[in-house]
Tab-separated table of N, CA and C in Angstrom:
chain	number	residue	atom	x	y	z
T	1	UNK	N	6.382	-1.653	-21.442
T	1	UNK	CA	7.073	-2.432	-20.434
T	1	UNK	C	6.595	-1.878	-19.001
T	2	UNK	N	6.098	-0.383	-19.019
T	2	UNK	CA	5.700	0.125	-17.845
T	2	UNK	C	4.519	-0.592	-17.262
T	3	UNK	N	3.685	-0.968	-18.428
T	3	UNK	CA	2.518	-1.790	-18.009
T	3	UNK	C	2.775	-3.188	-17.315
T	4	UNK	N	3.835	-3.686	-18.220
T	4	UNK	CA	4.062	-5.098	-17.616
T	4	UNK	C	4.861	-5.065	-16.093
T	5	UNK	N	5.640	-3.796	-15.862
T	5	UNK	CA	5.957	-3.714	-14.245
T	5	UNK	C	4.782	-3.609	-13.518
T	6	UNK	N	3.770	-2.962	-13.653
T	6	UNK	CA	2.636	-2.712	-12.757
T	6	UNK	C	2.016	-3.990	-12.837
T	7	UNK	N	1.644	-4.882	-13.902
T	7	UNK	CA	1.050	-6.330	-13.891
T	7	UNK	C	1.990	-7.027	-12.991
T	8	UNK	N	3.302	-7.073	-13.241
T	8	UNK	CA	4.106	-7.891	-12.644
T	8	UNK	C	4.068	-7.633	-10.878
T	9	UNK	N	3.685	-6.258	-10.632
T	9	UNK	CA	3.684	-5.734	-9.056
T	9	UNK	C	2.416	-6.630	-8.724
T	10	UNK	N	1.332	-6.355	-9.478
T	10	UNK	CA	0.160	-7.132	-8.875
T	10	UNK	C	0.146	-8.501	-8.835
T	11	UNK	N	0.789	-9.177	-9.986
T	11	UNK	CA	0.822	-10.511	-9.896
T	11	UNK	C	1.775	-11.247	-8.997
T	12	UNK	N	2.808	-10.619	-8.536
T	12	UNK	CA	3.521	-10.758	-7.408
T	12	UNK	C	3.016	-10.640	-6.015
T	13	UNK	N	2.042	-10.173	-6.130
T	13	UNK	CA	1.120	-10.120	-4.869
T	13	UNK	C	1.150	-8.689	-4.245
T	14	UNK	N	1.458	-7.725	-4.966
T	14	UNK	CA	1.676	-6.351	-4.267
T	14	UNK	C	0.419	-5.612	-3.968
T	15	UNK	N	-0.633	-5.901	-4.696
T	15	UNK	CA	-1.840	-5.215	-4.541
T	15	UNK	C	-2.566	-5.889	-3.184
T	16	UNK	N	-2.491	-7.576	-3.521
T	16	UNK	CA	-2.958	-8.342	-2.331
T	16	UNK	C	-2.394	-7.940	-0.984
T	17	UNK	N	-0.978	-7.930	-1.005
T	17	UNK	CA	-0.349	-7.790	0.362
T	17	UNK	C	-0.724	-6.356	0.849
T	18	UNK	N	-0.981	-5.181	-0.093
T	18	UNK	CA	-1.365	-4.057	0.289
T	18	UNK	C	-2.782	-4.112	0.949
T	19	UNK	N	-3.607	-4.762	0.400
T	19	UNK	CA	-4.846	-5.083	1.015
T	19	UNK	C	-4.825	-5.699	2.208
T	20	UNK	N	-4.059	-6.855	2.439
T	20	UNK	CA	-3.950	-7.393	3.825
T	20	UNK	C	-3.429	-6.634	4.942
T	21	UNK	N	-2.262	-5.814	4.432
T	21	UNK	CA	-1.877	-4.791	5.377
T	21	UNK	C	-2.877	-4.062	6.001
T	22	UNK	N	-3.661	-3.625	4.918
T	22	UNK	CA	-4.808	-2.668	5.477
T	22	UNK	C	-5.828	-2.983	6.318
T	23	UNK	N	-6.181	-4.516	6.128
T	23	UNK	CA	-7.093	-5.240	6.862
T	23	UNK	C	-6.450	-5.547	8.223
T	24	UNK	N	-5.435	-5.794	8.285
T	24	UNK	CA	-4.605	-6.000	9.584
T	24	UNK	C	-4.333	-4.807	10.341
T	25	UNK	N	-4.379	-3.583	9.811
T	25	UNK	CA	-4.301	-2.354	10.378
T	25	UNK	C	-5.633	-1.830	11.138
T	26	UNK	N	-6.692	-2.243	10.182
T	26	UNK	CA	-8.023	-2.113	10.803
T	26	UNK	C	-8.291	-3.012	11.816
T	27	UNK	N	-8.018	-4.101	11.875
T	27	UNK	CA	-8.104	-4.951	13.192
T	27	UNK	C	-7.330	-4.378	14.288
T	28	UNK	N	-5.964	-3.980	14.058
T	28	UNK	CA	-5.345	-3.556	15.094
T	28	UNK	C	-5.865	-2.314	15.841
T	29	UNK	N	-6.438	-1.444	14.953
T	29	UNK	CA	-7.303	-0.157	15.362
T	29	UNK	C	-8.339	-0.636	16.106
T	30	UNK	N	-9.177	-1.458	15.673
T	30	UNK	CA	-10.239	-1.991	16.422
T	30	UNK	C	-10.010	-2.600	17.813
T	31	UNK	N	-8.874	-3.263	17.775
T	31	UNK	CA	-8.215	-3.720	19.142
T	31	UNK	C	-8.015	-2.725	19.998
T	32	UNK	N	-7.441	-1.636	19.380
T	32	UNK	CA	-7.058	-0.503	20.165
T	32	UNK	C	-8.225	0.344	20.881
T	33	UNK	N	-9.196	0.264	20.622
T	33	UNK	CA	-10.532	0.727	20.904
T	33	UNK	C	-10.995	0.106	22.236
T	34	UNK	N	-10.706	-1.209	22.357
T	34	UNK	CA	-11.319	-1.940	23.369
T	34	UNK	C	-10.776	-1.277	24.855
T	35	UNK	N	-11.589	-1.259	25.792
T	35	UNK	CA	-11.526	-0.689	27.157
T	35	UNK	C	-10.765	-1.802	27.985
T	36	UNK	N	-10.069	-1.255	28.585
T	36	UNK	CA	-9.337	-2.116	29.734
T	36	UNK	C	-7.962	-3.025	29.311
T	37	UNK	N	-7.673	-2.642	28.186
T	37	UNK	CA	-6.495	-3.300	27.861
T	37	UNK	C	-5.193	-3.088	28.529
T	38	UNK	N	-4.448	-3.965	29.050
T	38	UNK	CA	-3.071	-3.728	29.799
T	38	UNK	C	-2.280	-2.761	29.096
T	39	UNK	N	-1.649	-1.914	29.636
T	39	UNK	CA	-0.798	-0.888	29.098
T	39	UNK	C	0.096	-1.437	28.002
T	40	UNK	N	0.777	-2.536	28.653
T	40	UNK	CA	2.005	-2.959	27.680
T	40	UNK	C	1.293	-3.738	26.285
T	41	UNK	N	0.029	-4.085	26.634
T	41	UNK	CA	-0.745	-4.809	25.056
T	41	UNK	C	-1.133	-3.235	24.321
T	42	UNK	N	-1.405	-2.273	24.844
T	42	UNK	CA	-1.728	-1.085	24.193
T	42	UNK	C	-0.418	-0.549	23.446
T	43	UNK	N	0.693	-0.558	24.048
T	43	UNK	CA	1.966	-0.085	23.505
T	43	UNK	C	2.469	-1.153	22.410
T	44	UNK	N	2.011	-2.331	22.567
T	44	UNK	CA	2.530	-3.128	21.538
T	44	UNK	C	1.660	-3.233	20.322
T	45	UNK	N	0.432	-2.882	20.514
T	45	UNK	CA	-0.529	-2.677	19.329
T	45	UNK	C	-0.246	-1.298	18.716
T	46	UNK	N	0.116	-0.213	19.450
T	46	UNK	CA	0.574	0.766	18.718
T	46	UNK	C	1.932	0.702	17.914
T	47	UNK	N	2.866	0.057	18.352
T	47	UNK	CA	4.123	-0.252	17.540
T	47	UNK	C	3.820	-1.064	16.526
T	48	UNK	N	2.833	-2.008	16.714
T	48	UNK	CA	2.390	-2.844	15.491
T	48	UNK	C	1.679	-1.975	14.417
T	49	UNK	N	0.766	-1.024	14.964
T	49	UNK	CA	0.156	-0.035	13.948
T	49	UNK	C	1.069	0.815	13.124
T	50	UNK	N	1.832	1.477	14.019
T	50	UNK	CA	3.041	2.232	13.394
T	50	UNK	C	3.934	1.501	12.259
T	51	UNK	N	4.190	0.117	12.486
T	51	UNK	CA	4.860	-0.273	11.510
T	51	UNK	C	4.028	-0.871	10.461
T	52	UNK	N	2.773	-1.200	10.608
T	52	UNK	CA	1.748	-1.435	9.233
T	52	UNK	C	1.616	-0.056	8.719
T	53	UNK	N	1.495	1.051	9.220
T	53	UNK	CA	1.395	2.219	8.595
T	53	UNK	C	2.517	2.577	7.602
T	54	UNK	N	3.966	2.348	8.074
T	54	UNK	CA	5.079	2.363	7.200
T	54	UNK	C	5.187	1.653	6.172
T	55	UNK	N	4.852	0.354	6.527
T	55	UNK	CA	4.690	-0.510	5.198
T	55	UNK	C	3.765	-0.225	4.209
T	56	UNK	N	2.370	0.197	4.826
T	56	UNK	CA	1.312	0.612	3.682
T	56	UNK	C	1.864	1.708	2.820
T	57	UNK	N	2.414	2.678	3.726
T	57	UNK	CA	2.981	3.986	3.001
T	57	UNK	C	3.941	3.597	1.763
T	58	UNK	N	4.699	2.601	2.086
T	58	UNK	CA	5.870	2.151	1.190
T	58	UNK	C	5.216	1.355	-0.265
T	59	UNK	N	4.332	0.509	0.361
T	59	UNK	CA	3.534	-0.145	-0.815
T	59	UNK	C	3.007	0.872	-1.627
T	60	UNK	N	2.000	1.733	-1.091
T	60	UNK	CA	1.109	2.666	-1.755
T	60	UNK	C	2.216	3.736	-2.834
T	61	UNK	N	3.468	3.880	-2.025
T	61	UNK	CA	4.323	4.913	-3.109
T	61	UNK	C	4.601	3.993	-4.120
T	62	UNK	N	4.989	2.647	-3.975
T	62	UNK	CA	5.502	1.871	-5.207
T	62	UNK	C	4.268	1.644	-6.181
T	63	UNK	N	3.039	1.505	-5.701
T	63	UNK	CA	1.974	1.366	-6.412
T	63	UNK	C	1.819	2.667	-7.416
T	64	UNK	N	1.978	3.885	-6.766
T	64	UNK	CA	1.442	5.415	-7.415
T	64	UNK	C	2.768	5.394	-8.362
T	65	UNK	N	4.032	5.127	-8.110
T	65	UNK	CA	5.096	5.334	-8.810
T	65	UNK	C	4.834	4.438	-10.120
T	66	UNK	N	4.562	3.384	-10.006
T	66	UNK	CA	4.313	2.436	-11.144
T	66	UNK	C	3.298	3.102	-12.083
T	67	UNK	N	2.192	3.444	-11.394
T	67	UNK	CA	0.886	3.872	-12.111
T	67	UNK	C	1.362	5.295	-12.830
T	68	UNK	N	2.068	5.975	-12.004
T	68	UNK	CA	2.391	7.348	-12.550
T	68	UNK	C	3.284	7.130	-13.834
T	69	UNK	N	4.295	6.320	-13.863
T	69	UNK	CA	4.990	5.660	-14.934
T	69	UNK	C	4.299	5.225	-16.149
T	70	UNK	N	3.239	4.297	-15.967
T	70	UNK	CA	2.252	3.974	-16.824
T	70	UNK	C	1.759	5.078	-17.652
T	71	UNK	N	1.133	6.018	-16.903
T	71	UNK	CA	0.555	7.177	-17.331
T	71	UNK	C	1.253	8.132	-18.148
T	72	UNK	N	2.429	8.197	-17.799
T	72	UNK	CA	3.540	9.313	-18.465
T	72	UNK	C	3.871	8.561	-19.778
T	73	UNK	N	4.131	7.179	-19.662
T	73	UNK	CA	4.230	6.525	-21.127
T	73	UNK	C	3.300	6.555	-21.971
T	74	UNK	N	2.121	6.407	-21.299
T	74	UNK	CA	0.902	6.475	-22.357
T	74	UNK	C	0.697	7.819	-22.852
T	75	UNK	N	1.055	8.986	-22.223
T	75	UNK	CA	0.742	10.270	-22.820
T	75	UNK	C	2.048	10.409	-23.645
T	76	UNK	N	3.081	9.984	-23.511
T	76	UNK	CA	4.195	10.285	-24.687
T	76	UNK	C	3.763	9.533	-25.855
T	77	UNK	N	3.528	8.236	-25.620
T	77	UNK	CA	2.839	7.525	-26.785
T	77	UNK	C	1.744	8.204	-27.682
T	78	UNK	N	0.799	8.574	-26.807
T	78	UNK	CA	-0.371	9.337	-27.434
T	78	UNK	C	-0.089	10.521	-28.204
T	79	UNK	N	0.956	11.253	-27.574
T	79	UNK	CA	1.424	12.677	-28.213
T	79	UNK	C	2.326	12.444	-29.626
T	80	UNK	N	3.035	11.107	-29.276
T	80	UNK	CA	3.801	10.718	-30.583
T	80	UNK	C	2.941	10.190	-31.875
T	81	UNK	N	1.803	9.665	-31.441
T	81	UNK	CA	0.857	9.029	-32.534
T	81	UNK	C	0.086	10.420	-33.179
T	82	UNK	N	0.030	11.510	-32.328
T	82	UNK	CA	-0.771	12.637	-32.909
T	82	UNK	C	0.255	13.288	-34.050
T	83	UNK	N	1.740	13.099	-33.850
T	83	UNK	CA	2.487	13.916	-34.946
T	83	UNK	C	3.219	12.866	-35.632
């Protein structure tokens, strides 16, 4: 069941969505490096980057939680098979 949840997260686009947000963040970061941007555009890009950081953090946490659950359940199953 835990493996199904992580497979479902991946098939629902969780991992693809995470990669897309990371690419978008890299693009925003690159734009922030350009010299001569108007102050309001810099501020807008910083806000966008902060929002992307928060979204990436949430998706990372979801993925890690699912992976940790799979690992824990595999360990329990492995231990049960030994006894």
